[in-house]
Amino acid sequence: MAATGLTREQSFKAFDGYQYVYNHESETVGCKMKFGVYVPQKAEKEKVPLLIFLSGLTCTEQNFITKSGVQRLASKYGFIVANPDTSPRGCKIEGDSENWDFGEGAGYYVDATENPWSKNYRMFSYVNDEFYQLIIKNFNVDVNRIGIFGHSMGGHGALISYFKRPGQYKSVSAFAPITNPSKVEWGIKAFTKFFGQDELLWKQYDATELVASYHGPKTRAPILIDQGSDDNFRNKYLFPERLIDAAKKVSFPIECREHEGYDHSYYFIMTFIEDHFKYHKEEFEHIK
Amino acid sequence: MAATGLTREQSFKAFDGYQYVYNHESETVGCKMKFGVYVPQKAEKEKVPLLIFLSGLTCTEQNFITKSGVQRLASKYGFIVANPDTSPRGCKIEGDSENWDFGEGAGYYVDATENPWSKNYRMFSYVNDEFYQLIIKNFNVDVNRIGIFGHSMGGHGALISYFKRPGQYKSVSAFAPITNPSKVEWGIKAFTKFFGQDELLWKQYDATELVASYHGPKTRAPILIDQGSDDNFRNKYLFPERLIDAAKKVSFPIECREHEGYDHSYYFIMTFIEDHFKYHKEEFEHIK
C-alpha cells in the first residue's frame, strides 16, 4: 500500500510481517513526528484490527517496538499495532527539555491551552485525529475494530482517549496507568504549565474524573488494567484504586489485576501483553 | 540461592522468573564484568538446563535481555539463560575504543597472545571457564544439560566454544554467525592485533577450520544456524556456506536455514529464537 505523506525510516521483517518506523510532518503539533507500526502478513490480503499503543514518560517510538515483544503477538493475532511518539520534538520551547517528566518525551496526551505550549503540545488531537486518520488511510485497517492501550503516562492517554471519544475505540486497556493526573505531582506540574490554574481544564484530561460522567458505549468485558505490586510509582503517581472506585460508583466495569513482584518496566509489560491482545480480540469478535 | 562474589545490579520479575544483571571481578580478564541471567521459577525447585548466549559486536549484556524476548521462552521451557558481556571494559588499552568493531564491545571470544591485548582480552577462557563455572556455582544448573548459542560475533563465539571444548556443551546454535573470521575483514583486523601475523593461531579460533579437525561428540540433530537473506553483512563477513561446506567434508551435520527478507537485527533473532529453544530442548531430552 502506498503511504501518502509518510517517509519510511526503518523496516524490519519480524515474524510474518514488518515492523516499520515512519515520520511525517504533523499539522497538529507543528513538527516532524515519528511513529512505529507493525503490519502482519494478514493485512496484505484483508482489513485487520488496529491497536494503538501509547508509551510512557521519556519514551520515543522505539521503546515499545524494541522491548515489549509486540511483534510476535501482532503477527499471531493478525493486528496492526501503531505507536506514536510521546510529544512533539525539536520545537525549541524554553523549558521543554529540562525535565524528564515534562516537555519532550512527556506530552501527557493533552491539548495545552496556555502559551507557549498551546501551539505544539496538542498530543490529544494528534493521537485521536491526525495520527488515527493517518494510520487508517495508509494501512489496511478494519475501522470497526480499533482499540487503544498504553503504559503509565500512555495508560492515562489511552483511558482519556477512550472516555473523551465515545465509540472511537471499541476497547481500551492499560499497564500501570496514571489514573488521576490532576491530583498527583507529575500531572499537577504538567497541567499547571499546559492549562494554567483552571482545574476544570485539568479534569477534562483525568480518567478518574472522566469515567464519572461517561455516557458512551461500554466495552463488553471490563476494561483491563494490569499493575505491578513492586512498581515504585504505584503509590505516588498511579493510584489505580481511584479509577476503580470512581468507576464502581457509575457501574463502569474495570478489572484491575495486581501482580505480585512486578515493577514498572517493560519486563512487566512483556509478561502480560498477550493478555491485552486476548482482551482486545475478545472485544473485536463481538462486534457485528 | 546465595550468589558468591556476585553483585546484583538489576532484578526484574519477568514471566514466572527473574531477569537479573550481576557484576563480578573477573580474574581472567582483569576487570569488573557484567552479565545477564534469567532464572525461571522452575529453577527454585530443581536443577534446570542452561543456555549461554553470546552477543554480537557493540553489544553489552543489555541488548539480548531487552530485545530478544528470551524471558518468555526461558520461562516456558524452564531454562536458565546467561549472557556475558562481549569484551573486557574500562581497561584503558590504547586503541580499545576507537573502532566499533574492535576492542570494547568486540572481544571476538578469543584469548589474545599479543601485547597489549593478551592481559585482558581473554574472552574465550572467560566464557568457557570462569563464567561457565560461575553460573554453575551460583545457579541451579543441570550440569549435564548445557548448550550455547549466539548472534553474529557471538555465533562465532558459540561455534568455536563448542568445537574447542568437546563435550562441554551438549548443543550449539547460531543466528547469522561469523563462520570464517580468519578470512574476513572483521576477523583479520582483530586477529592481527590479538595474535600477530601467525595465521595458525587465527585458525584455532575459526569455526570453519575447527570443524574439519573436530573429533568430539556430535549433537543428535544437526547444529541449527539461522541466516537472513537481507542481512547486509552476509556476503562480506558471515559466509555460512563456508562452514557448511567444511562440515559436509567431514560429515558433520549442520542445518542452515536461509530466511527470506530478514536482516541482521534483533527483529530477526526474536522471530526465530523459539526454534533454537526447541532445538536445544530436543538435544537435552536425549541425554541420559
Coordinates of C-alpha atoms in Angstrom, one line a residue:
Chain A
M1 CA 0.0 0.0 0.0
A2 CA 1.4 3.4 -0.9
A3 CA 2.0 5.6 2.1
T4 CA 0.9 9.2 1.5
G5 CA 2.9 11.9 3.3
L6 CA 4.9 9.3 5.1
T7 CA 8.6 8.7 5.0
R8 CA 9.8 5.3 5.9
E9 CA 12.8 5.4 8.2
Q10 CA 13.1 1.8 9.3
S11 CA 11.8 -1.5 8.0
F12 CA 12.4 -4.9 9.7
K13 CA 10.9 -8.2 8.8
A14 CA 9.7 -9.6 12.2
F15 CA 7.6 -12.8 12.4
D16 CA 5.3 -12.9 9.4
G17 CA 5.1 -9.1 8.9
Y18 CA 7.1 -5.9 9.1
Q19 CA 8.0 -3.5 11.9
Y20 CA 8.2 -0.1 10.3
V21 CA 9.1 3.3 11.6
Y22 CA 7.8 6.3 9.6
N23 CA 8.0 10.0 10.0
H24 CA 5.6 12.7 8.8
E25 CA 5.1 16.4 9.1
S26 CA 2.3 16.9 11.6
E27 CA 0.0 19.8 11.2
T28 CA -1.5 19.3 14.6
V29 CA 1.7 19.6 16.6
G30 CA 3.7 21.6 14.0
C31 CA 6.8 19.4 13.7
K32 CA 8.0 16.2 12.2
M33 CA 6.7 13.2 14.2
K34 CA 7.9 9.6 14.1
F35 CA 5.8 6.5 14.8
G36 CA 6.1 2.7 14.8
V37 CA 3.7 0.5 13.0
Y38 CA 3.7 -3.3 12.8
V39 CA 1.9 -4.8 9.8
P40 CA 1.2 -8.5 9.9
Q41 CA 1.1 -10.5 6.7
K42 CA -2.7 -10.9 7.1
A43 CA -3.1 -7.2 6.4
E44 CA -1.7 -7.8 2.9
K45 CA -4.9 -9.6 2.0
E46 CA -7.6 -8.2 4.2
K47 CA -8.5 -5.4 6.6
V48 CA -7.4 -6.2 10.1
P49 CA -8.0 -4.7 13.6
L50 CA -5.8 -1.9 14.8
L51 CA -4.3 -1.4 18.2
I52 CA -2.8 2.0 19.1
F53 CA -0.3 1.9 21.9
L54 CA 0.7 5.0 23.8
S55 CA 4.1 4.9 25.6
G56 CA 5.1 6.4 28.9
L57 CA 7.4 9.2 30.1
T58 CA 10.8 9.6 28.3
C59 CA 9.9 7.1 25.6
T60 CA 10.2 7.6 21.8
E61 CA 8.6 5.3 19.3
Q62 CA 11.5 2.9 19.8
N63 CA 11.0 1.7 23.4
F64 CA 7.7 -0.2 22.8
I65 CA 8.8 -1.7 19.5
T66 CA 12.2 -2.9 20.8
K67 CA 11.3 -4.1 24.3
S68 CA 7.7 -5.3 24.5
G69 CA 7.7 -8.3 22.2
V70 CA 4.6 -6.9 20.5
Q71 CA 5.6 -8.2 17.0
R72 CA 5.1 -11.8 17.9
L73 CA 1.6 -11.1 19.1
A74 CA 0.6 -8.7 16.4
S75 CA 1.6 -11.4 13.9
K76 CA -0.2 -14.2 15.9
Y77 CA -3.4 -12.3 16.4
G78 CA -3.3 -10.5 13.0
F79 CA -3.5 -7.0 14.3
I80 CA -1.8 -3.8 13.0
V81 CA -0.2 -2.1 16.0
A82 CA 0.7 1.6 15.7
N83 CA 2.6 3.6 18.3
P84 CA 3.1 7.3 18.2
D85 CA 5.8 9.3 19.9
T86 CA 5.1 10.8 23.3
S87 CA 5.5 14.5 22.5
P88 CA 6.4 17.0 19.8
R89 CA 10.2 17.1 19.2
G90 CA 12.6 19.9 18.3
C91 CA 10.1 22.8 18.8
K92 CA 12.7 24.6 21.0
I93 CA 10.2 25.9 23.5
E94 CA 12.0 27.2 26.6
G95 CA 11.6 24.6 29.3
D96 CA 10.8 21.7 27.1
S97 CA 14.0 19.8 27.7
E98 CA 15.0 20.5 31.3
N99 CA 12.9 17.8 33.0
W100 CA 12.4 14.2 32.1
D101 CA 8.8 14.4 33.3
F102 CA 7.7 17.4 31.3
G103 CA 8.0 18.6 27.7
E104 CA 9.9 16.4 25.2
G105 CA 9.1 12.8 25.9
A106 CA 6.3 13.9 28.2
G107 CA 3.4 15.4 26.4
Y108 CA 0.7 13.8 28.6
Y109 CA -1.6 13.3 25.6
V110 CA -3.4 16.6 26.2
D111 CA -4.1 19.7 24.1
A112 CA -2.4 22.6 26.0
T113 CA -4.3 25.9 26.2
E114 CA -1.5 28.1 27.7
N115 CA 1.3 29.8 25.9
P116 CA 4.0 28.8 24.9
W117 CA 2.7 25.2 24.9
S118 CA -0.6 25.5 23.1
K119 CA 0.9 25.7 19.6
N120 CA 2.7 22.4 19.7
Y121 CA 1.6 20.4 22.7
R122 CA -1.6 19.1 21.2
M123 CA -1.0 15.4 21.6
F124 CA -4.6 14.6 22.3
S125 CA -5.7 15.9 18.9
Y126 CA -2.6 14.5 17.3
V127 CA -3.3 10.9 18.5
N128 CA -7.0 10.8 18.2
D129 CA -7.4 12.8 15.0
E130 CA -4.4 13.2 12.8
F131 CA -2.5 10.0 13.8
Y132 CA -5.6 7.9 13.9
Q133 CA -6.7 9.0 10.4
L134 CA -3.2 8.7 9.1
I135 CA -3.0 5.0 10.1
I136 CA -6.4 4.3 8.8
K137 CA -5.6 6.0 5.5
N138 CA -2.3 4.3 4.9
F139 CA -2.7 0.8 6.3
N140 CA -5.3 -1.9 5.8
V141 CA -7.3 -1.2 9.0
D142 CA -10.8 -2.6 9.8
V143 CA -12.1 0.8 11.1
N144 CA -14.8 -1.0 13.1
R145 CA -12.2 -2.8 15.2
I146 CA -9.8 -0.2 16.7
G147 CA -8.6 -0.5 20.3
I148 CA -6.2 1.6 22.3
F149 CA -3.8 0.7 25.1
G150 CA -0.8 2.2 26.8
H151 CA 1.7 2.2 29.7
S152 CA 2.0 4.7 32.6
M153 CA 1.5 8.2 31.0
G154 CA 0.4 6.3 27.9
G155 CA -2.1 4.3 30.0
H156 CA -3.5 7.6 31.1
G157 CA -3.5 8.7 27.4
A158 CA -5.4 5.5 26.3
L159 CA -8.0 5.8 29.1
I160 CA -8.8 9.5 28.4
S161 CA -8.9 8.9 24.6
Y162 CA -11.5 6.2 25.2
F163 CA -13.6 8.2 27.6
K164 CA -13.4 11.5 25.6
R165 CA -14.1 9.9 22.3
P166 CA -17.1 7.6 22.9
G167 CA -17.3 4.9 20.2
Q168 CA -14.0 5.8 18.5
Y169 CA -12.2 2.9 20.3
K170 CA -14.0 -0.4 20.8
S171 CA -11.7 -1.4 23.6
V172 CA -9.1 0.0 26.0
S173 CA -6.6 -1.4 28.3
A174 CA -3.6 -0.2 30.3
F175 CA -0.4 -1.2 32.0
A176 CA 0.2 0.8 35.3
P177 CA -1.6 3.9 34.1
I178 CA -1.6 7.3 35.7
T179 CA -5.3 7.2 36.6
N180 CA -5.8 10.6 38.3
P181 CA -3.2 13.0 36.9
S182 CA -4.9 16.2 38.2
K183 CA -4.2 15.0 41.8
V184 CA -0.6 13.7 41.5
E185 CA 2.7 15.6 41.3
W186 CA 3.5 14.6 37.7
G187 CA 0.1 15.7 36.4
I188 CA -0.1 18.9 38.6
K189 CA 3.3 20.0 37.3
A190 CA 2.4 19.4 33.7
F191 CA -1.2 20.6 33.8
T192 CA -0.3 23.8 35.5
K193 CA 2.0 24.6 32.6
F194 CA -0.3 23.3 29.9
F195 CA -3.6 24.7 31.3
G196 CA -2.7 27.3 33.9
Q197 CA -4.6 27.2 37.2
D198 CA -8.0 26.4 35.9
E199 CA -8.5 22.9 37.4
L200 CA -11.7 22.4 35.4
L201 CA -9.5 22.1 32.4
W202 CA -7.3 19.6 34.2
K203 CA -10.2 17.4 35.0
Q204 CA -11.0 17.1 31.3
Y205 CA -7.9 15.0 30.9
D206 CA -8.2 12.9 34.0
A207 CA -9.6 9.4 33.6
T208 CA -10.9 9.2 37.2
E209 CA -12.9 12.4 36.6
L210 CA -14.0 11.4 33.1
V211 CA -15.4 7.9 33.9
A212 CA -17.8 9.6 36.3
S213 CA -19.6 11.5 33.5
Y214 CA -19.1 9.0 30.7
H215 CA -22.3 8.0 28.8
G216 CA -20.9 6.4 25.7
P217 CA -20.9 2.7 24.7
K218 CA -19.2 0.3 27.1
T219 CA -16.8 -2.5 26.4
R220 CA -18.2 -6.0 26.7
A221 CA -15.6 -7.3 29.2
P222 CA -14.3 -5.0 31.9
I223 CA -11.5 -2.6 30.8
L224 CA -8.3 -4.5 31.6
I225 CA -5.7 -2.8 33.8
D226 CA -2.5 -4.5 34.9
Q227 CA -0.5 -3.2 37.8
G228 CA 2.7 -4.5 39.4
S229 CA 2.8 -4.6 43.2
D230 CA 6.5 -3.6 43.2
D231 CA 6.0 -0.6 41.0
N232 CA 7.8 2.3 42.7
F233 CA 5.5 4.8 41.1
R234 CA 2.3 3.0 42.2
N235 CA 1.6 4.8 45.4
K236 CA 2.8 8.2 44.3
Y237 CA 1.6 8.7 40.8
L238 CA -0.6 5.9 39.6
F239 CA -3.4 5.0 42.2
P240 CA -5.4 2.5 40.2
E241 CA -7.9 2.3 43.1
R242 CA -9.0 5.8 42.5
L243 CA -10.2 5.0 39.0
I244 CA -11.7 1.7 40.2
D245 CA -13.6 3.5 42.9
A246 CA -14.9 6.2 40.6
A247 CA -15.9 3.5 38.0
K248 CA -17.7 1.5 40.6
K249 CA -19.9 4.5 41.5
V250 CA -21.2 4.6 38.0
S251 CA -21.1 0.8 37.5
F252 CA -18.5 1.0 34.8
P253 CA -16.7 -2.3 34.6
I254 CA -12.9 -2.3 35.2
E255 CA -10.7 -5.2 36.0
C256 CA -7.5 -4.2 37.7
R257 CA -5.1 -7.1 38.2
E258 CA -2.4 -6.6 40.8
H259 CA 0.7 -8.7 40.0
E260 CA 2.9 -9.6 42.9
G261 CA 6.6 -8.7 42.4
Y262 CA 6.4 -6.9 39.1
D263 CA 7.7 -3.4 38.6
H264 CA 7.0 -0.6 36.1
S265 CA 9.4 -1.8 33.4
Y266 CA 9.0 -3.4 30.0
Y267 CA 9.7 -6.7 31.7
F268 CA 6.3 -6.3 33.3
I269 CA 4.7 -5.2 30.0
M270 CA 6.2 -8.2 28.1
T271 CA 4.9 -10.6 30.7
F272 CA 1.2 -9.5 30.4
I273 CA 0.9 -8.0 26.9
E274 CA -0.6 -11.2 25.4
D275 CA -3.5 -10.9 27.9
H276 CA -4.2 -7.5 26.4
F277 CA -4.2 -8.9 22.9
K278 CA -6.7 -11.6 24.1
Y279 CA -8.9 -8.9 25.8
H280 CA -9.0 -6.7 22.6
K281 CA -9.5 -9.7 20.4
E282 CA -12.5 -10.8 22.5
E283 CA -14.0 -7.3 22.3
F284 CA -13.5 -7.2 18.5
E285 CA -15.0 -10.7 18.0
H286 CA -18.3 -9.5 19.5
I287 CA -18.6 -6.5 17.1
K288 CA -21.2 -7.2 14.3
Chain B
M1 CA 20.5 -19.2 46.3
A2 CA 23.4 -17.1 47.7
A3 CA 25.5 -15.7 44.9
T4 CA 29.2 -15.8 45.8
G5 CA 31.3 -13.0 44.5
L6 CA 28.4 -11.6 42.6
T7 CA 26.9 -8.1 43.0
R8 CA 23.3 -7.8 41.8
E9 CA 22.8 -4.7 39.7
Q10 CA 19.3 -5.3 38.3
S11 CA 16.4 -7.6 39.1
F12 CA 13.1 -7.7 37.2
K13 CA 10.3 -10.1 37.5
A14 CA 9.5 -11.3 34.0
F15 CA 7.1 -14.1 33.3
D16 CA 7.4 -16.6 36.1
G17 CA 11.0 -15.9 36.9
Y18 CA 13.5 -13.1 37.2
Q19 CA 15.8 -11.3 34.8
Y20 CA 19.0 -10.4 36.7
V21 CA 22.1 -8.4 35.9
Y22 CA 25.1 -9.1 38.0
N23 CA 28.7 -7.9 38.0
H24 CA 31.8 -9.6 39.4
E25 CA 35.5 -9.1 39.4
S26 CA 36.9 -11.3 36.7
E27 CA 40.3 -12.8 37.3
T28 CA 40.5 -14.0 33.7
V29 CA 40.1 -10.6 32.0
G30 CA 41.2 -8.4 34.9
C31 CA 38.2 -6.1 35.2
K32 CA 34.7 -5.9 36.5
M33 CA 32.4 -7.8 34.2
K34 CA 28.6 -7.7 33.9
F35 CA 26.3 -10.4 32.8
G36 CA 22.6 -11.1 32.4
V37 CA 20.9 -14.2 33.7
Y38 CA 17.3 -15.3 33.6
V39 CA 16.2 -17.7 36.2
P40 CA 12.8 -19.4 35.7
Q41 CA 10.6 -20.3 38.6
K42 CA 11.3 -24.0 37.9
A43 CA 14.9 -23.5 39.0
E44 CA 13.8 -22.7 42.5
K45 CA 12.8 -26.3 43.0
E46 CA 15.1 -28.3 40.7
K47 CA 18.2 -28.2 38.6
V48 CA 17.4 -27.0 35.0
P49 CA 19.2 -26.8 31.7
L50 CA 21.5 -23.8 31.0
L51 CA 21.8 -21.9 27.7
I52 CA 24.7 -19.5 27.4
F53 CA 24.0 -16.7 24.8
L54 CA 26.9 -14.8 23.3
S55 CA 26.1 -11.4 21.7
G56 CA 27.4 -9.6 18.7
L57 CA 29.6 -6.6 18.0
T58 CA 28.9 -3.4 20.1
C59 CA 26.6 -5.3 22.5
T60 CA 26.7 -5.2 26.2
E61 CA 24.7 -7.6 28.4
Q62 CA 21.7 -5.4 27.9
N63 CA 20.9 -5.9 24.2
F64 CA 19.9 -9.5 24.3
I65 CA 17.9 -9.3 27.5
T66 CA 15.9 -6.2 26.4
K67 CA 15.4 -7.0 22.7
S68 CA 15.2 -10.8 22.1
G69 CA 12.1 -11.8 24.0
V70 CA 14.2 -14.5 25.6
Q71 CA 12.4 -14.3 29.0
R72 CA 9.1 -15.7 27.8
L73 CA 10.9 -18.7 26.3
A74 CA 13.3 -19.3 29.2
S75 CA 10.2 -19.4 31.4
K76 CA 8.2 -21.6 29.1
Y77 CA 11.0 -24.1 28.5
G78 CA 12.3 -23.9 32.1
F79 CA 15.9 -23.0 31.2
I80 CA 18.4 -20.7 32.9
V81 CA 19.8 -18.3 30.2
A82 CA 23.0 -16.5 31.0
N83 CA 24.7 -13.9 28.7
P84 CA 28.1 -12.4 29.3
D85 CA 29.4 -9.1 28.0
T86 CA 31.3 -9.0 24.7
S87 CA 34.6 -7.8 26.0
P88 CA 36.5 -6.5 28.9
R89 CA 35.6 -2.9 29.8
G90 CA 37.5 0.0 31.2
C91 CA 41.0 -1.5 30.8
K92 CA 42.2 1.7 29.0
I93 CA 44.3 0.0 26.5
E94 CA 45.3 2.3 23.7
G95 CA 43.1 1.5 20.7
D96 CA 40.4 -0.3 22.6
S97 CA 37.7 2.3 22.0
E98 CA 38.4 3.8 18.6
N99 CA 36.5 1.3 16.4
W100 CA 33.1 -0.2 17.0
D101 CA 34.4 -3.5 15.5
F102 CA 37.5 -3.9 17.7
G103 CA 38.2 -3.7 21.4
E104 CA 35.5 -2.8 23.8
G105 CA 32.3 -4.5 22.7
A106 CA 34.3 -6.5 20.2
G107 CA 36.4 -9.1 22.0
Y108 CA 35.7 -11.9 19.5
Y109 CA 35.7 -14.5 22.2
V110 CA 39.4 -15.4 21.8
D111 CA 42.4 -15.4 24.1
A112 CA 44.8 -12.8 22.7
T113 CA 48.5 -13.7 22.7
E114 CA 50.0 -10.3 21.6
N115 CA 50.7 -7.3 23.8
P116 CA 48.9 -5.2 24.9
W117 CA 45.8 -7.3 24.4
S118 CA 46.9 -10.6 26.0
K119 CA 46.4 -9.4 29.6
N120 CA 42.7 -8.6 29.3
Y121 CA 41.4 -9.9 26.0
R122 CA 40.9 -13.4 27.1
M123 CA 37.2 -13.8 26.4
F124 CA 37.5 -17.4 25.3
S125 CA 38.8 -18.5 28.7
Y126 CA 36.4 -16.1 30.4
V127 CA 33.3 -17.5 28.8
N128 CA 34.2 -21.2 28.8
D129 CA 36.0 -21.4 32.2
E130 CA 35.3 -18.6 34.6
F131 CA 31.8 -17.5 33.5
Y132 CA 30.7 -21.1 32.9
Q133 CA 31.8 -22.2 36.4
L134 CA 30.4 -19.0 37.9
I135 CA 26.9 -19.7 36.6
I136 CA 27.1 -23.4 37.6
K137 CA 28.2 -22.5 41.1
N138 CA 25.6 -19.8 41.7
F139 CA 22.5 -21.0 39.9
N140 CA 20.6 -24.2 39.9
V141 CA 22.1 -25.7 36.7
D142 CA 21.8 -29.2 35.5
V143 CA 25.5 -29.5 34.5
N144 CA 24.6 -32.4 32.1
R145 CA 22.4 -30.1 30.0
I146 CA 24.3 -27.0 29.0
G147 CA 24.0 -25.5 25.5
I148 CA 25.5 -22.4 23.9
F149 CA 24.2 -20.1 21.2
G150 CA 24.9 -16.6 19.9
H151 CA 24.5 -13.9 17.2
S152 CA 27.0 -12.7 14.7
M153 CA 30.3 -12.4 16.5
G154 CA 28.6 -14.3 19.3
G155 CA 27.5 -17.0 16.8
H156 CA 31.2 -17.4 16.0
G157 CA 31.9 -17.5 19.8
A158 CA 29.3 -20.2 20.3
L159 CA 30.6 -22.3 17.5
I160 CA 34.3 -22.2 18.5
S161 CA 33.3 -22.8 22.1
Y162 CA 31.5 -26.0 21.0
F163 CA 34.3 -27.2 18.8
K164 CA 37.2 -26.3 21.1
R165 CA 35.6 -27.8 24.2
P166 CA 34.3 -31.2 23.1
G167 CA 31.5 -32.4 25.4
Q168 CA 31.4 -29.2 27.5
Y169 CA 28.3 -28.1 25.6
K170 CA 25.6 -30.6 24.6
S171 CA 24.2 -28.4 21.9
V172 CA 25.1 -25.3 19.8
S173 CA 23.2 -23.0 17.5
A174 CA 23.7 -19.6 16.0
F175 CA 22.0 -16.6 14.4
A176 CA 23.9 -15.2 11.4
P177 CA 27.3 -16.3 12.8
I178 CA 30.7 -15.1 11.5
T179 CA 31.8 -18.6 10.4
N180 CA 35.2 -18.0 8.9
P181 CA 36.8 -15.0 10.8
S182 CA 40.3 -15.7 9.7
K183 CA 39.3 -14.9 6.1
V184 CA 37.1 -11.8 6.5
E185 CA 37.9 -8.2 7.2
W186 CA 36.5 -8.0 10.8
G187 CA 38.4 -11.1 11.8
I188 CA 41.6 -10.3 10.0
K189 CA 41.7 -6.9 11.6
A190 CA 41.0 -8.3 15.1
F191 CA 43.2 -11.4 14.8
T192 CA 46.2 -9.4 13.5
K193 CA 46.0 -7.3 16.7
F194 CA 45.2 -10.2 19.0
F195 CA 47.6 -12.8 17.6
G196 CA 50.0 -11.0 15.3
Q197 CA 50.8 -12.5 11.8
D198 CA 50.8 -16.2 12.8
E199 CA 47.8 -17.4 10.9
L200 CA 48.0 -20.8 12.6
L201 CA 46.8 -19.1 15.7
W202 CA 44.0 -17.4 13.8
K203 CA 42.7 -20.8 12.6
Q204 CA 42.4 -22.0 16.2
Y205 CA 39.5 -19.6 16.6
D206 CA 37.8 -20.2 13.3
A207 CA 34.8 -22.5 13.2
T208 CA 35.3 -23.4 9.5
E209 CA 38.8 -24.5 10.3
L210 CA 37.8 -26.2 13.6
V211 CA 35.0 -28.3 12.3
A212 CA 37.4 -30.0 9.9
S213 CA 39.5 -31.5 12.7
Y214 CA 36.8 -32.0 15.3
H215 CA 36.6 -35.4 16.8
G216 CA 34.4 -34.9 19.8
P217 CA 30.8 -36.0 20.5
K218 CA 28.2 -34.7 17.9
T219 CA 24.8 -33.3 18.5
R220 CA 21.9 -35.5 17.8
A221 CA 20.1 -33.2 15.4
P222 CA 22.2 -31.0 13.1
I223 CA 23.6 -27.8 14.6
L224 CA 21.0 -25.1 13.9
I225 CA 22.0 -21.9 12.1
D226 CA 19.6 -19.2 11.0
Q227 CA 20.6 -16.6 8.4
G228 CA 18.5 -13.8 7.0
S229 CA 18.7 -13.3 3.2
D230 CA 18.6 -9.5 3.6
D231 CA 21.4 -9.4 6.1
N232 CA 23.8 -6.7 4.8
F233 CA 26.7 -8.5 6.5
R234 CA 26.0 -11.9 5.0
N235 CA 28.2 -11.8 1.9
K236 CA 31.1 -9.7 3.4
Y237 CA 31.6 -11.1 6.9
L238 CA 29.4 -14.2 7.6
F239 CA 29.5 -16.7 4.8
P240 CA 27.5 -19.6 6.3
E241 CA 28.2 -21.7 3.2
R242 CA 31.9 -21.9 4.1
L243 CA 31.1 -23.6 7.4
I244 CA 28.5 -25.8 5.8
D245 CA 31.0 -26.9 3.0
A246 CA 33.7 -27.7 5.6
A247 CA 31.3 -29.6 7.8
K248 CA 30.0 -31.6 4.8
K249 CA 33.5 -32.8 4.0
V250 CA 33.8 -34.4 7.5
S251 CA 30.1 -35.4 7.6
F252 CA 29.3 -33.1 10.5
P253 CA 25.6 -32.3 10.4
I254 CA 24.7 -28.6 10.2
E255 CA 21.3 -27.2 9.2
C256 CA 21.5 -23.7 7.9
R257 CA 18.1 -22.1 7.3
E258 CA 18.1 -19.1 5.0
H259 CA 15.1 -16.8 5.8
E260 CA 13.8 -14.6 3.0
G261 CA 13.6 -10.9 3.9
Y262 CA 15.1 -10.9 7.4
D263 CA 18.1 -8.8 8.3
H264 CA 20.8 -8.9 11.0
S265 CA 18.8 -7.2 13.7
Y266 CA 17.1 -8.4 16.9
Y267 CA 13.8 -8.5 15.0
F268 CA 15.4 -11.4 13.1
I269 CA 16.5 -13.0 16.4
M270 CA 13.1 -12.6 18.1
T271 CA 11.4 -14.3 15.2
F272 CA 13.4 -17.5 15.3
I273 CA 14.7 -17.8 18.8
E274 CA 11.9 -20.2 19.9
D275 CA 13.2 -22.6 17.3
H276 CA 16.5 -22.5 19.0
F277 CA 14.9 -23.3 22.3
K278 CA 13.2 -26.3 20.7
Y279 CA 16.4 -27.5 19.2
H280 CA 18.3 -27.3 22.5
K281 CA 15.4 -28.9 24.4
E282 CA 15.3 -31.7 21.9
E283 CA 19.1 -32.3 22.4
F284 CA 18.7 -32.2 26.2
E285 CA 15.9 -34.6 26.2
H286 CA 18.0 -37.3 24.6
I287 CA 20.7 -37.1 27.2
K288 CA 20.6 -40.0 29.7

